[in-house]
């Protein structure tokens, strides 16, 4: 495995009133590694993702991307440096087709406007990379279909296609299996497995079997702090982790 540090979190702290959401979190994410972040509800997982993406600003600590301090950068600037994310709740534009949604993501990456009178999905600068991203997630056959006709699992796939259209090096995935049945979960795990060789994946997920199927490294958060981090089998057998999960899902 590539041991090059890609993202380094140093003492990352975020407080909301009396709630300490992340407590001096220090972690290293390696290039082309799938690193899962797990923990009980309220452990600080989504807050940590929002700090990495720039949706939240830390009260203390810093974030390094390829050794560059990006702590003060906003979300668009971080996207341009290779960070892309999916959300816990799918964010797609209804009334648009799957292809049109991805075209808009491509347009955002190119940071240019196109003629108001030319539909986005008729512009080849947008169309070709959008079609490639749809193919990457296995949705080419749904390109012309409206978002609202897609299944829940297909909407999740589409959101990942939109993230891929940004041409990232790092994908941050906030509960991509949320709300899925068994078949859809298997399809999503297979999709993420196919992306592992090309991208660094940071995965927040409650589906523990999916986590252990995908992760090269696992970090467990509890009450805003790092309870354990390491290889999956080491984390699985950690007594403190077992206590945090009440001896359950691991």
XYZ file of C-alpha atoms in Angstrom:
250
model
C 0.000 0.000 0.000
C 1.122 3.558 -0.722
C 2.313 5.043 2.593
C 2.324 8.665 1.383
C 0.370 10.953 3.761
C -2.301 12.772 1.757
C -4.421 14.412 4.454
C -3.160 15.161 7.941
C -5.422 16.411 10.733
C -3.588 18.042 13.609
C -5.479 18.712 16.839
C -8.749 19.389 15.045
C -11.292 20.768 17.508
C -14.867 21.962 16.988
C -17.298 23.006 19.704
C -20.999 23.886 19.445
C -21.891 25.657 22.683
C -21.236 23.154 25.453
C -20.914 20.249 23.012
C -17.357 19.288 22.075
C -18.027 17.699 18.671
C -14.397 16.950 17.802
C -11.785 16.903 20.533
C -8.226 17.553 19.291
C -8.490 14.907 16.560
C -5.171 14.030 14.901
C -5.286 11.534 12.007
C -3.379 10.725 8.831
C -5.084 9.528 5.643
C -2.795 7.802 3.158
C -2.876 8.106 -0.605
C -5.083 5.490 -2.324
C -6.203 4.120 1.026
C -9.813 3.504 2.058
C -10.105 4.877 5.571
C -13.414 4.332 7.389
C -14.588 6.477 10.292
C -17.073 4.750 12.566
C -18.559 5.286 16.001
C -21.806 5.557 17.920
C -24.380 8.236 17.048
C -23.131 11.645 18.130
C -19.492 10.574 18.073
C -18.488 13.482 15.794
C -18.155 11.630 12.474
C -20.116 14.006 10.231
C -18.596 17.020 11.983
C -15.142 15.678 11.153
C -16.087 15.224 7.479
C -17.495 18.770 7.390
C -14.247 20.109 8.817
C -12.205 18.291 6.170
C -14.391 19.581 3.323
C -14.513 23.144 4.655
C -18.258 23.173 5.366
C -17.236 23.899 8.962
C -14.249 25.825 10.298
C -12.323 24.387 13.253
C -11.960 26.250 16.532
C -8.431 24.884 16.817
C -6.037 22.702 14.857
C -5.196 22.529 11.185
C -5.672 20.432 8.051
C -2.843 19.619 5.659
C -3.436 18.352 2.124
C -0.247 17.016 0.522
C 1.590 18.998 3.247
C -0.166 22.273 2.298
C -2.171 23.970 5.049
C -5.738 24.259 3.717
C -7.416 25.124 7.037
C -8.485 28.575 5.865
C -9.662 27.531 2.380
C -13.363 27.509 1.506
C -15.270 24.579 -0.012
C -14.800 25.513 -3.722
C -11.060 26.012 -3.223
C -10.758 22.602 -1.596
C -12.728 21.044 -4.472
C -10.223 22.495 -6.904
C -7.467 20.818 -4.903
C -9.104 17.402 -5.333
C -11.649 17.006 -2.524
C -15.168 15.845 -3.419
C -17.931 14.495 -1.214
C -21.298 12.808 -1.099
C -23.833 13.681 1.570
C -25.770 11.678 4.145
C -28.971 12.977 2.508
C -28.863 12.810 -1.282
C -28.694 16.255 -2.926
C -29.847 16.088 -6.549
C -31.802 18.450 -8.783
C -35.276 17.109 -9.527
C -36.790 17.846 -12.913
C -33.369 17.207 -14.460
C -32.116 13.970 -15.956
C -29.265 11.949 -14.490
C -26.985 13.205 -17.273
C -27.995 16.838 -16.746
C -27.177 16.583 -13.029
C -23.682 15.333 -13.826
C -23.248 17.975 -16.552
C -23.855 20.648 -13.927
C -21.120 19.129 -11.770
C -18.731 19.221 -14.736
C -19.685 22.837 -15.384
C -18.859 23.659 -11.761
C -15.425 22.043 -12.147
C -14.687 23.960 -15.347
C -15.748 27.203 -13.626
C -17.191 28.648 -16.812
C -20.626 29.623 -17.971
C -22.252 28.414 -21.156
C -24.907 29.926 -23.360
C -28.281 30.176 -21.624
C -29.863 28.976 -24.864
C -27.761 25.798 -25.100
C -28.845 23.030 -22.717
C -25.938 21.808 -20.588
C -26.343 18.262 -21.863
C -25.908 19.382 -25.491
C -22.495 20.940 -24.909
C -19.759 18.406 -25.685
C -17.350 20.003 -23.183
C -19.846 18.950 -20.524
C -21.472 15.945 -22.158
C -18.430 13.730 -22.682
C -16.963 13.871 -19.148
C -20.482 13.604 -17.679
C -21.176 10.467 -19.695
C -17.849 9.006 -18.579
C -18.724 9.598 -14.912
C -22.125 7.963 -15.366
C -20.465 4.963 -16.984
C -18.007 4.761 -14.093
C -20.873 4.178 -11.633
C -22.884 1.924 -13.968
C -25.684 4.378 -14.769
C -25.234 4.909 -18.519
C -28.587 3.218 -19.167
C -30.321 5.806 -16.955
C -28.691 8.906 -18.475
C -31.903 10.269 -20.035
C -34.144 9.478 -17.058
C -35.376 12.107 -14.627
C -33.819 11.988 -11.166
C -37.182 11.367 -9.514
C -37.604 8.091 -11.446
C -34.375 6.614 -10.047
C -34.358 4.171 -7.149
C -32.760 5.190 -3.853
C -29.630 3.182 -4.680
C -29.396 4.711 -8.161
C -29.649 8.201 -6.659
C -26.705 7.345 -4.416
C -24.765 6.133 -7.460
C -25.641 9.361 -9.299
C -24.376 11.482 -6.425
C -21.066 9.633 -6.597
C -20.988 10.194 -10.378
C -21.366 13.922 -9.713
C -18.481 13.790 -7.246
C -16.347 11.900 -9.780
C -17.148 14.547 -12.413
C -15.138 16.991 -10.292
C -12.067 14.833 -11.076
C -11.068 14.468 -7.435
C -8.212 12.569 -5.893
C -10.115 12.194 -2.594
C -13.734 11.103 -2.138
C -15.408 11.772 1.202
C -18.504 9.602 1.530
C -20.971 10.340 4.321
C -23.070 7.197 4.878
C -23.385 6.119 1.217
C -25.301 2.985 2.276
C -27.900 4.872 4.351
C -31.448 3.676 3.692
C -30.400 0.882 1.341
C -31.671 -2.667 1.214
C -29.390 -5.692 0.938
C -29.179 -5.745 -2.855
C -28.510 -2.015 -3.145
C -25.873 -2.236 -0.417
C -24.071 -5.037 -2.265
C -24.113 -2.945 -5.445
C -22.703 0.100 -3.613
C -19.942 -1.959 -1.964
C -19.011 -3.341 -5.397
C -18.956 0.186 -6.851
C -16.715 1.502 -4.071
C -14.433 -1.534 -4.450
C -14.018 -0.607 -8.117
C -13.050 2.968 -7.173
C -10.462 2.006 -4.536
C -7.469 1.658 -6.906
C -7.975 5.172 -8.305
C -9.005 7.276 -5.316
C -8.396 7.921 -1.664
C -11.720 7.134 0.028
C -12.746 8.515 3.418
C -15.874 6.665 4.432
C -18.324 7.409 7.245
C -20.708 4.488 7.517
C -22.939 2.685 10.036
C -23.097 -0.528 7.998
C -20.309 -2.394 9.783
C -20.107 -5.388 7.368
C -19.711 -2.908 4.489
C -16.995 -1.061 6.426
C -14.991 -4.233 6.994
C -15.457 -5.255 3.352
C -13.992 -1.950 2.137
C -11.643 -0.415 4.683
C -7.860 -0.635 4.732
C -7.805 1.439 7.914
C -10.519 2.178 10.489
C -10.801 4.991 13.002
C -13.357 4.800 15.794
C -14.628 8.082 17.224
C -16.382 8.346 20.563
C -17.536 11.563 22.251
C -15.586 13.596 19.714
C -12.233 11.913 20.275
C -10.276 9.101 18.650
C -10.987 5.898 20.543
C -8.914 3.649 18.261
C -7.337 3.672 14.829
C -5.585 0.950 12.879
C -6.015 -2.097 10.678
C -9.571 -3.531 10.611
C -8.825 -6.681 12.598
C -6.920 -4.771 15.274
C -9.814 -2.333 15.665
C -12.380 -5.141 15.666
C -10.648 -6.826 18.613
C -9.944 -3.678 20.631
C -11.702 -4.010 24.044
C -12.423 -0.257 24.218
C -14.094 -0.392 20.800
C -16.151 -3.410 21.845
C -17.332 -1.518 24.931
C -18.267 1.550 22.855
C -20.437 -0.666 20.655
C -21.738 -2.558 23.706
C -20.224 -5.765 22.333
C -22.589 -5.565 19.377
C -21.994 -4.950 15.708
C -18.237 -5.522 15.433
